[in-house]
mmCIF file of C-alpha atoms in Angstrom:
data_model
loop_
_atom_site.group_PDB
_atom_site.id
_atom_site.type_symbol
_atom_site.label_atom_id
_atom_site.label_comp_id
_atom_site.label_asym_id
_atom_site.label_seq_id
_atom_site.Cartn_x
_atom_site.Cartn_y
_atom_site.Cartn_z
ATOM 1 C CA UNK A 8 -134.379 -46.081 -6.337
ATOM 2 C CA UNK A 9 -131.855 -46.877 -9.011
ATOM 3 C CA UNK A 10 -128.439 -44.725 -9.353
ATOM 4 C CA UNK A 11 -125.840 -45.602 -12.461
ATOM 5 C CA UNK A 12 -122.491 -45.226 -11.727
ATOM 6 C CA UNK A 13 -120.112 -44.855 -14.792
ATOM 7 C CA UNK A 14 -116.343 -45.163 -14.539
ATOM 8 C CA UNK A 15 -113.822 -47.490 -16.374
ATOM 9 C CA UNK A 16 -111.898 -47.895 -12.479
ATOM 10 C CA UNK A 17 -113.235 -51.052 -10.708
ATOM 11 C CA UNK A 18 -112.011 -49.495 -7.633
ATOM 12 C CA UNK A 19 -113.425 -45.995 -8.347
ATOM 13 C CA UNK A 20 -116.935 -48.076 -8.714
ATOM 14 C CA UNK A 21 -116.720 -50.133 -5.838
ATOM 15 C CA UNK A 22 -115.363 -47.301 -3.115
ATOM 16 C CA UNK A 23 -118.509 -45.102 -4.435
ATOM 17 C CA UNK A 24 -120.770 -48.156 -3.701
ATOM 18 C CA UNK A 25 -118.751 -48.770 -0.432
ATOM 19 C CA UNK A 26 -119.638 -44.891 0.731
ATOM 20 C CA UNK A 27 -123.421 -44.805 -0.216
ATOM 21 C CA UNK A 28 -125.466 -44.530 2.707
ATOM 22 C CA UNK A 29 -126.696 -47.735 3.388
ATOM 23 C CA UNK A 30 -130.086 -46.834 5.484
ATOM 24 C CA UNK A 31 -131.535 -46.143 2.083
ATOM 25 C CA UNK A 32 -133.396 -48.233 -0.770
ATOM 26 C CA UNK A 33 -130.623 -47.355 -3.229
ATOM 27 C CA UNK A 34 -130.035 -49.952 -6.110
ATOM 28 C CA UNK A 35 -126.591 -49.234 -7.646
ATOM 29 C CA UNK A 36 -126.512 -49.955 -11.112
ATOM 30 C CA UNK A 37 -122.298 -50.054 -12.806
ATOM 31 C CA UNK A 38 -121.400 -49.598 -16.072
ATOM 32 C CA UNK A 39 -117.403 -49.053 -17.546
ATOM 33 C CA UNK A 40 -117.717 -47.220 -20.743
ATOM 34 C CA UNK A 41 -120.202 -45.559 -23.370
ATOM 35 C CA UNK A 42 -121.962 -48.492 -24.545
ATOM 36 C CA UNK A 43 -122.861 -50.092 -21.403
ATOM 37 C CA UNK A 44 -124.290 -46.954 -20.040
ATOM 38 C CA UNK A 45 -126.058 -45.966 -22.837
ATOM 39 C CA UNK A 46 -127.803 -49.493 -22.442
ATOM 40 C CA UNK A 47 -128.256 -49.518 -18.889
ATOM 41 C CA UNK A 48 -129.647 -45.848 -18.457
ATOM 42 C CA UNK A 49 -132.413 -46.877 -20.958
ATOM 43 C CA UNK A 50 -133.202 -50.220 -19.011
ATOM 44 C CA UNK A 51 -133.632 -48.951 -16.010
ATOM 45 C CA UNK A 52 -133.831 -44.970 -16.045
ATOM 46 C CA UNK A 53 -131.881 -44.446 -12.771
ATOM 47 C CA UNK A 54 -132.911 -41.276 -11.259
ATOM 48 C CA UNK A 55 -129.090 -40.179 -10.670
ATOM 49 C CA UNK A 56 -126.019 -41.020 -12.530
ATOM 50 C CA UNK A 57 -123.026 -40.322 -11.384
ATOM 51 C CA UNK A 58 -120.373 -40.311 -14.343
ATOM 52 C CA UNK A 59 -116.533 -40.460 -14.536
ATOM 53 C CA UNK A 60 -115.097 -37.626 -16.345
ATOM 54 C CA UNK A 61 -111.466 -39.434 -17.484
ATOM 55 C CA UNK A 62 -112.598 -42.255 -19.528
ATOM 56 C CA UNK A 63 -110.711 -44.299 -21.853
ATOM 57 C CA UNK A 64 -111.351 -42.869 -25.598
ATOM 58 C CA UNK A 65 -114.340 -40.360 -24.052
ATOM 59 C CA UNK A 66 -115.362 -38.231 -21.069
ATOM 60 C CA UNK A 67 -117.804 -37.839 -18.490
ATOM 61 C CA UNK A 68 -119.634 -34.931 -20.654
ATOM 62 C CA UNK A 69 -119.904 -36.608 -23.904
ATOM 63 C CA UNK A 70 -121.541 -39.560 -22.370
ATOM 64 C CA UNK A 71 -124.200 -37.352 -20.441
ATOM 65 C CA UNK A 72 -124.432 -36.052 -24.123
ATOM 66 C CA UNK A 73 -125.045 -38.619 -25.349
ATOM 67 C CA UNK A 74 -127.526 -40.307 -22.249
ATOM 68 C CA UNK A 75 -129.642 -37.191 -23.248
ATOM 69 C CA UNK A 76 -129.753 -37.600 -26.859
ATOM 70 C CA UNK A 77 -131.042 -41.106 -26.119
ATOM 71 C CA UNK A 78 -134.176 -39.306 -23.923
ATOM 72 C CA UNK A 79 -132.747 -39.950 -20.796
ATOM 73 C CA UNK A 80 -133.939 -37.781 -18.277
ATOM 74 C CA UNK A 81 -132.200 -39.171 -14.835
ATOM 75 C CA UNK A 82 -129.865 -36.566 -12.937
ATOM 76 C CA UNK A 83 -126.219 -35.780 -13.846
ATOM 77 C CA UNK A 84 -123.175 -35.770 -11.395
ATOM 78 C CA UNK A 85 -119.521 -35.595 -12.475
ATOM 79 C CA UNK A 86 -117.142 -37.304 -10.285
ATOM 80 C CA UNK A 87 -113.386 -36.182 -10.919
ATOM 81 C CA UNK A 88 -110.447 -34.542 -9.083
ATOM 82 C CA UNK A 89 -110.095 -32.424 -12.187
ATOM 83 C CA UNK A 90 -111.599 -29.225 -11.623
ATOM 84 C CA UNK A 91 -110.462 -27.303 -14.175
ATOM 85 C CA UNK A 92 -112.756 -23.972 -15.231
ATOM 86 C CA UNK A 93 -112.904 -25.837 -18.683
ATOM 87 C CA UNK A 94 -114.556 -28.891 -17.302
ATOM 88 C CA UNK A 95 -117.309 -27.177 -14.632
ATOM 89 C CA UNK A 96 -118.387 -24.708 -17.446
ATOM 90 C CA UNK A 97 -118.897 -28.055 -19.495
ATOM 91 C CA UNK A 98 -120.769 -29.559 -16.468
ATOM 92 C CA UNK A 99 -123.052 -26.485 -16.128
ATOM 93 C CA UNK A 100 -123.895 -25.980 -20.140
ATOM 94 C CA UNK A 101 -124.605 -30.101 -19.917
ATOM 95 C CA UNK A 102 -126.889 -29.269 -16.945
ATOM 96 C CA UNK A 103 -125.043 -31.344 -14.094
ATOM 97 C CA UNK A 104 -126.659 -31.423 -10.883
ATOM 98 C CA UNK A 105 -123.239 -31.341 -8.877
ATOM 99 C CA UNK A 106 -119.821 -32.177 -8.779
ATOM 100 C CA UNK A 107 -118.728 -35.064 -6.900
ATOM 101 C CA UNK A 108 -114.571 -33.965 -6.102
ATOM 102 C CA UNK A 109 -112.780 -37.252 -6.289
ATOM 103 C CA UNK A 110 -111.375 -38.881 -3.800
ATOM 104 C CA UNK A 111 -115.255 -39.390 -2.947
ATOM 105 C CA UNK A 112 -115.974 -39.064 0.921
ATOM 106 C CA UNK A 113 -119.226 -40.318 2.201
ATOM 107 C CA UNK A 114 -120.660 -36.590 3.804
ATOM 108 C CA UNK A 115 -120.172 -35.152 0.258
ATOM 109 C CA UNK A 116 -122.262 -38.445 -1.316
ATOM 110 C CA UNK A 117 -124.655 -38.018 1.199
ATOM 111 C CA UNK A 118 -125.173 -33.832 0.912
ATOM 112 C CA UNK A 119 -125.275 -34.182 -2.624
ATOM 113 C CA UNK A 120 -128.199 -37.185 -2.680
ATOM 114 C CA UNK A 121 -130.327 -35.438 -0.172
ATOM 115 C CA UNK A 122 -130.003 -32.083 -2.282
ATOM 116 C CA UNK A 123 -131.264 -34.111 -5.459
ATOM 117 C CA UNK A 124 -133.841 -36.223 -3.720
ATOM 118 C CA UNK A 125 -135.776 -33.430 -1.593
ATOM 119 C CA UNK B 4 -95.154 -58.802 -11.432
ATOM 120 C CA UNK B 5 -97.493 -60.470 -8.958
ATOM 121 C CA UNK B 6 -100.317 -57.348 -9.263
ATOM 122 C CA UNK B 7 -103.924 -58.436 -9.329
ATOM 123 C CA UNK B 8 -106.086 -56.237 -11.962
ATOM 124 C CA UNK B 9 -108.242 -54.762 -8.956
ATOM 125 C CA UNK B 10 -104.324 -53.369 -6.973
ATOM 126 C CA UNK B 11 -103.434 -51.908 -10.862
ATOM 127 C CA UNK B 12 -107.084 -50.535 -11.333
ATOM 128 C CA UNK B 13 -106.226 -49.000 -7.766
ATOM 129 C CA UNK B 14 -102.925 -47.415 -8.550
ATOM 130 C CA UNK B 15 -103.758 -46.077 -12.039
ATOM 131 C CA UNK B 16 -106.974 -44.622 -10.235
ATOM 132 C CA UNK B 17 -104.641 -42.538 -6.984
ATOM 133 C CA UNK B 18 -102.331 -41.440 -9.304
ATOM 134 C CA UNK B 19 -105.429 -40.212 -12.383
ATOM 135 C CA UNK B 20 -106.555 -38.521 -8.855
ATOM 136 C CA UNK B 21 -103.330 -37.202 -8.227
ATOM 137 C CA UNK B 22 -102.145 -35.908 -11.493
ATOM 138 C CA UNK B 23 -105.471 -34.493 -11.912
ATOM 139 C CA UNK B 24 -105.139 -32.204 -8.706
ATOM 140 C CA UNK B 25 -102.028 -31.011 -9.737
ATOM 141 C CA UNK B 26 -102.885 -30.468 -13.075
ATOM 142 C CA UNK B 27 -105.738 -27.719 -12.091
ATOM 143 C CA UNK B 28 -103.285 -25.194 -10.784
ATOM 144 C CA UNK B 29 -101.053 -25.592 -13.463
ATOM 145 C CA UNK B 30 -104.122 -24.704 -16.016
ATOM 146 C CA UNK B 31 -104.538 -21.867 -14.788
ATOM 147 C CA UNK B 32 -100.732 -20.866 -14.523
ATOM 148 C CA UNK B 33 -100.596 -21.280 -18.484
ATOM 149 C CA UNK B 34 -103.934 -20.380 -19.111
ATOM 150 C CA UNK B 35 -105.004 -23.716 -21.309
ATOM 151 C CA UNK B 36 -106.875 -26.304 -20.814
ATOM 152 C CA UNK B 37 -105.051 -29.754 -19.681
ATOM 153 C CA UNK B 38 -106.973 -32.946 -20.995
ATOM 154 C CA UNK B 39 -104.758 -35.656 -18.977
ATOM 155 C CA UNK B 40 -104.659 -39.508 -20.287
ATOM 156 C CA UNK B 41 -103.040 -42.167 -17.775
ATOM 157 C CA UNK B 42 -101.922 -44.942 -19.811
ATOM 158 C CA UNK B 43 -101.472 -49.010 -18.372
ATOM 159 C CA UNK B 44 -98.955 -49.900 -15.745
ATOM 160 C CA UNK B 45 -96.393 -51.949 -16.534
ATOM 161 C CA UNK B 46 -92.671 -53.223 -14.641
ATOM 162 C CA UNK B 47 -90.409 -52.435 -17.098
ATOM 163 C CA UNK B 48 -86.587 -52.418 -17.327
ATOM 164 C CA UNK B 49 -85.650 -48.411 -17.201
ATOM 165 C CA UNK B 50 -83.694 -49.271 -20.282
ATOM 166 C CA UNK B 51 -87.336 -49.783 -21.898
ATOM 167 C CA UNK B 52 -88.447 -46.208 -20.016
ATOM 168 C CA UNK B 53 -85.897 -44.613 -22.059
ATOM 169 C CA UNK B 54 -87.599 -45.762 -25.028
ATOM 170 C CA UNK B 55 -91.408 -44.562 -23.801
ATOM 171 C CA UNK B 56 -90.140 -41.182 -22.575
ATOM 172 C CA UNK B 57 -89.056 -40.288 -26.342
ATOM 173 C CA UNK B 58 -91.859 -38.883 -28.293
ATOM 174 C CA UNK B 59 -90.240 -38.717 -30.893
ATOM 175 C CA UNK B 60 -86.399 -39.793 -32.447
ATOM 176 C CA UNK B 61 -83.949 -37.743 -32.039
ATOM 177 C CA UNK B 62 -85.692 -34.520 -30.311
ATOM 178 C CA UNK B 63 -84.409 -32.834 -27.112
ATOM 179 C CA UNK B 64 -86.075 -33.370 -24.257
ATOM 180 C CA UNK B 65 -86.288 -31.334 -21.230
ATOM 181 C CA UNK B 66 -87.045 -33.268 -18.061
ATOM 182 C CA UNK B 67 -87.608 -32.282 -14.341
ATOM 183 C CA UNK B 68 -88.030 -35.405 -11.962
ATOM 184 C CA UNK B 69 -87.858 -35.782 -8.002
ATOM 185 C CA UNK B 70 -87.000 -38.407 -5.967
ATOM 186 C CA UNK B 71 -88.890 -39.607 -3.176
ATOM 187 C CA UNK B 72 -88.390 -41.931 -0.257
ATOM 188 C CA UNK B 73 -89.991 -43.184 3.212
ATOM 189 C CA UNK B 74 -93.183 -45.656 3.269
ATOM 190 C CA UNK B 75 -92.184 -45.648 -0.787
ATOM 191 C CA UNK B 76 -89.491 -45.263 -3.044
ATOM 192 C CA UNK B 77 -89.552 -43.994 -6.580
ATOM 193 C CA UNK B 78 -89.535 -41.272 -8.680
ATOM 194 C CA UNK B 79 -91.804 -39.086 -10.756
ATOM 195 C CA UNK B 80 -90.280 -37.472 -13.745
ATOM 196 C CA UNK B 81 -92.120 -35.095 -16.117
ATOM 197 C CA UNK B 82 -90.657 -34.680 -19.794
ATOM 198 C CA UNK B 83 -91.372 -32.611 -22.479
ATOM 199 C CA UNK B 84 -89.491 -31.749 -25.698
ATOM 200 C CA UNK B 85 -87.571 -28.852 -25.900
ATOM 201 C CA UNK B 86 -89.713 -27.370 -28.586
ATOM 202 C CA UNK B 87 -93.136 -27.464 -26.564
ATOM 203 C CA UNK B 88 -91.273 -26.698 -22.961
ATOM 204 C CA UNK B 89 -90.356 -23.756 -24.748
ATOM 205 C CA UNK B 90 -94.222 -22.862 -25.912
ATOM 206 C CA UNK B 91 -95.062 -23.726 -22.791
ATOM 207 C CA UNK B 92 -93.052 -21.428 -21.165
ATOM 208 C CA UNK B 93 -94.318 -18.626 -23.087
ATOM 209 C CA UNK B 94 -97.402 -19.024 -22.159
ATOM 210 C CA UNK B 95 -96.453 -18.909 -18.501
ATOM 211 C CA UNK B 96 -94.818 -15.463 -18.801
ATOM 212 C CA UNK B 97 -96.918 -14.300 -20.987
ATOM 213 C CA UNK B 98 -93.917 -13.594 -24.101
ATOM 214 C CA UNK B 99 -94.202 -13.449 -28.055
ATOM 215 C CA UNK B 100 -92.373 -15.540 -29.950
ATOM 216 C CA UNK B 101 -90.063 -12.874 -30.423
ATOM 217 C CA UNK B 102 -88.565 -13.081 -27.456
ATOM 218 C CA UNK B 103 -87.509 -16.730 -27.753
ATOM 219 C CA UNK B 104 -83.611 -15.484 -25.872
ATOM 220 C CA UNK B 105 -85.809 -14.587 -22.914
ATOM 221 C CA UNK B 106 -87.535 -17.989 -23.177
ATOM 222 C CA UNK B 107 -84.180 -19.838 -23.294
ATOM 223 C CA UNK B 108 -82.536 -18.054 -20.552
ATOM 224 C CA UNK B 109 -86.009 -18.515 -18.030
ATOM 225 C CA UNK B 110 -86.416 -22.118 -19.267
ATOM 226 C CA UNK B 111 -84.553 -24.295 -16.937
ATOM 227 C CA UNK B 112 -86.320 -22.331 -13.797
ATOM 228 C CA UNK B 113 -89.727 -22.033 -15.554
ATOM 229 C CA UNK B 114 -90.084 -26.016 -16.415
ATOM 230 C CA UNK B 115 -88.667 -26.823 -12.970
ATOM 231 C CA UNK B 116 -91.326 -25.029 -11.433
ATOM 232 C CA UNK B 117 -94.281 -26.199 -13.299
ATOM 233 C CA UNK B 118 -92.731 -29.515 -13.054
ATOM 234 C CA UNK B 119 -92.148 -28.691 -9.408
ATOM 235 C CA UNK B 120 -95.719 -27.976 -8.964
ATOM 236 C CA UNK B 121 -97.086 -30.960 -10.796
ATOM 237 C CA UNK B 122 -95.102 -33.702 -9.408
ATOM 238 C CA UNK B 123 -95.355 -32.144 -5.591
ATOM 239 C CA UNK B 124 -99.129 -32.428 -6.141
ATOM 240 C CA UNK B 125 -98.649 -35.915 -7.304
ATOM 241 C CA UNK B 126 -96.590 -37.215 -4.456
ATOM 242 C CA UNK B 127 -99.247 -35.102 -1.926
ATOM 243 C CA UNK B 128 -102.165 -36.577 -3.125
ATOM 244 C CA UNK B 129 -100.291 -39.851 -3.112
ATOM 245 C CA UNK B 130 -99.063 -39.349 0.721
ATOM 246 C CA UNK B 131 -102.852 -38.093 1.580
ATOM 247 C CA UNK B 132 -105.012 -40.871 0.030
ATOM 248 C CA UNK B 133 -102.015 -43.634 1.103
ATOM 249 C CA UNK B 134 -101.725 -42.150 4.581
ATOM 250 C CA UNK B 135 -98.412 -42.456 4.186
ATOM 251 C CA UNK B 136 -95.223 -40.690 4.793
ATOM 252 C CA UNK B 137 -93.402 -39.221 1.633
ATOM 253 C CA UNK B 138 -89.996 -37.047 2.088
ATOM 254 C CA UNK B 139 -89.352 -35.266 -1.068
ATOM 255 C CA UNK B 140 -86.068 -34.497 -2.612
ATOM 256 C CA UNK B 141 -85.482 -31.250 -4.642
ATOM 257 C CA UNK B 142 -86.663 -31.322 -7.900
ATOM 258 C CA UNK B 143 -83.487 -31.803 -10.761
ATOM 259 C CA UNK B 144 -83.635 -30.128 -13.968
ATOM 260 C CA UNK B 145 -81.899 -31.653 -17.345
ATOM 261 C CA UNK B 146 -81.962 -31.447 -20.820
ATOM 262 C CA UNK B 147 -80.615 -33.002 -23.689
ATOM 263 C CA UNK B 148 -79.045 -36.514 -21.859
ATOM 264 C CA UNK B 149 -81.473 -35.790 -18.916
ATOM 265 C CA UNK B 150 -82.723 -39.677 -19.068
ATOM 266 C CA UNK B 151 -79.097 -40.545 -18.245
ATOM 267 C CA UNK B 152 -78.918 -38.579 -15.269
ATOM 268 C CA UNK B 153 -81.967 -39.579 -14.009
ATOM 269 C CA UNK B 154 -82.552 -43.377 -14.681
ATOM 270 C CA UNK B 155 -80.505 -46.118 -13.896
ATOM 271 C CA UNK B 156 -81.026 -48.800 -16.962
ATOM 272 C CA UNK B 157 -80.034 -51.527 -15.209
ATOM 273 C CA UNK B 158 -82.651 -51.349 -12.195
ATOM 274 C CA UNK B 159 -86.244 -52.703 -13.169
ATOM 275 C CA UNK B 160 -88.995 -49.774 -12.362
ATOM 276 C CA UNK B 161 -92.644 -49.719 -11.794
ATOM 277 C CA UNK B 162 -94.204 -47.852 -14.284
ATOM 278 C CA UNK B 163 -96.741 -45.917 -15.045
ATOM 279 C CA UNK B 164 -97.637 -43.110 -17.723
ATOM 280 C CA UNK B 165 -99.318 -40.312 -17.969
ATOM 281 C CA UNK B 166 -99.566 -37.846 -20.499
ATOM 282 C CA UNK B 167 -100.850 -34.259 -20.364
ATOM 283 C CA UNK B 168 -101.963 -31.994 -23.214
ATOM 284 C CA UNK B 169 -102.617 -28.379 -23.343
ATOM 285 C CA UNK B 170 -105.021 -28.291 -26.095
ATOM 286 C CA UNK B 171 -105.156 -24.616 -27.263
ATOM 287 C CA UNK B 172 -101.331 -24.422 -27.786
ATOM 288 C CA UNK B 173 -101.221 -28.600 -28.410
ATOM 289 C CA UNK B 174 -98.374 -29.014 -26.511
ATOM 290 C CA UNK B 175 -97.617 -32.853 -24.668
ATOM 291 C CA UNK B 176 -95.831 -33.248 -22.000
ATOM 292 C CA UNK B 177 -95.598 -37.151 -20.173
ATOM 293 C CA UNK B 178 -95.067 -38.118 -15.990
ATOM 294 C CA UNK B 179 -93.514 -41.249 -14.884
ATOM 295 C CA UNK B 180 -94.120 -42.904 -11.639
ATOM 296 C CA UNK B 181 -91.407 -45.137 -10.852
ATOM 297 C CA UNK B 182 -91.258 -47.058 -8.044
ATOM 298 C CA UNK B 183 -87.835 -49.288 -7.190
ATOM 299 C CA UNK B 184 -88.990 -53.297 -6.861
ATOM 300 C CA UNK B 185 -88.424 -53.183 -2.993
ATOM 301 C CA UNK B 186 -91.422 -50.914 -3.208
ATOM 302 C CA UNK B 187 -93.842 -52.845 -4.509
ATOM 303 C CA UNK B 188 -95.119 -55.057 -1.626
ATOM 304 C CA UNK B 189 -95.276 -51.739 0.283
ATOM 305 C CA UNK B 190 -97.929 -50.433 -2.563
ATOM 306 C CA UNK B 191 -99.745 -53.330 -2.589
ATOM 307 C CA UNK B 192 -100.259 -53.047 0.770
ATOM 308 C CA UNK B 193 -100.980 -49.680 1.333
ATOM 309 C CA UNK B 194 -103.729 -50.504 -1.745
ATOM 310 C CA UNK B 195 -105.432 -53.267 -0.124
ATOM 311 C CA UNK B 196 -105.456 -51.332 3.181
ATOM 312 C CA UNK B 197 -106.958 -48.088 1.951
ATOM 313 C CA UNK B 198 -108.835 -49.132 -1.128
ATOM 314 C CA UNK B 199 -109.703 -52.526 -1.588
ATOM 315 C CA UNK B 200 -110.832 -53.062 2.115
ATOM 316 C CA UNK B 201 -113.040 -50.590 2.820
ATOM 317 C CA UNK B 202 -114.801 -51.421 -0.304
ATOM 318 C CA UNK B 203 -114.976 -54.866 0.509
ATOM 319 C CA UNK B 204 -112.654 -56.969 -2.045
ATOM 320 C CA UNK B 205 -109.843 -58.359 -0.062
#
């Protein structure tokens, strides 16, 4: 099962890979900006991404945007500690799946794929 | 400065988290929506953070910054210029331009709390995700010379940048973390410990 995790911070990439659960066939795919997601959500169709919503020059949002516009039809979830009304109405009208609240924990990674995959 | 890319990735990524906490409760105080941009991290001279914190020549600029000491010590500092403290302010109470006396008189408590609120959520988030101990000082409010009060230009800072925009009202507004040289093996530290470790790069 391939998930895409999108997020300009090395770290924020690696700690999300560090707290998957690791009982499970997930293949974790990384990309660091627009371009590289846009190109690795068409190669492999992951059936989540999870998606930074800082980004340098862009935000989580406009790249689910623009993953959709592409015909990409995996599952959206925002990681951020921003929570802002501004940025949740965004995530709903986008059609996120969740909200992953940043510092990620490994329960709320873990909730969140088992509501998605059932 | 002897900081891999992975310990700056780390640091620019606790203190996106922590400004972006902070930031939530102050959107709601002024009723706008806060886009926040964290810029590169750099050890700098605080003669050179004189020079960043300007946004522009010559323009006041209203500053609230707060001390901190224990496992770390530095400061965080949040400027604005007087013009767009000022909008901001009425926004926070709610006032017409009219009433730009009011505004003056309330400024120097108003920015100190929203600063006050801001930087308090920085150094918490900081303290929680660090597991370290952070004693706060009380918040000082300047304007006009505040950079004098506040920085010492002869003592090379750590230093990173963040700057905050409301975007209805398009006001800016910029935090500093700076943290004093004897800090920095302490940081990198606490980053390999709690980051880079558990996620298996050290």
């Amino acid at each position: 099962m391939d998930i895409l995790v999108i997020d300009d911070s090395k770290t924020a990439r690696l700690l999300l890979k560090a707290h998957f659960p690791k009982d499970k066939p997930y293949n974790i795919l990384e990309a660091s900006d627009m371009k590289s997601a846009l190109a690795a959500a068409q190669t492999s169709q992951p059936l989540v991404i999870f998606i930074d919503y800082n980004l340098p020059g862009t935000n989580g949002i406009k790249i689910a945007e623009a993953l959709i516009e592409q015909g990409n039809q995996s599952k959206y979830v925002l990681m951020t500690a921003n929570l802002q009304d501004f940025i949740l109405e965004e995530t709903k009208r986008v059609g996120f799946v969740g909200v992953l609240s940043k510092p990620v924990s490994t329960e709320a990674i873990v909730k969140l794929l088992e509501e998605i995959t059932k | 400065m002897n900081f891999s890319e992975l310990q700056q990735d780390a640091l620019k990524e606790v203190f996106n988290i922590g400004i972006s906490k902070a930031t939530q409760q102050v959107s709601s105080l002024v009723r706008d929506d806060i886009v926040i941009n964290v810029s590169n991290i750099s050890l700098i001279s605080q003669a050179e953070v004189l020079k960043k914190i300007r946004f522009r020549e010559e323009e006041p600029v209203i500053c609230v910054a707060q001390s901190f000491s224990g496992d770390l010590l530095g400061d965080i500092s949040l400027f604005f210029t007087d013009d767009e403290s000022k909008k901001l302010i009425a926004s926070l109470i709610g006032a017409s331009e009219e009433k730009e006396s009011d505004i003056t008189q309330l400024e120097p408590t108003a920015v100190l709390e929203l600063g006050n609120i801001i930087i308090s959520g920085t150094l918490a988030t900081l303290e929680m995700i660090f597991e370290s101990k952070l004693q706060a000082k009380m918040p000082v409010y300047a304007d006009g010379e505040c950079q004098n009060k506040i920085i010492d230009e002869n003592k090379p800072v750590f230093f990173i940048k963040s700057v905050l925009h409301a975007t209805s009202r398009n006001v800016a507004g910029a935090i500093f973390l700076q943290l004093r040289t004897s800090s920095i093996e302490a940081i990198q530290n606490m980053i390999d410990a709690k980051f880079l470790d558990s996620a298996g790069e050290v």
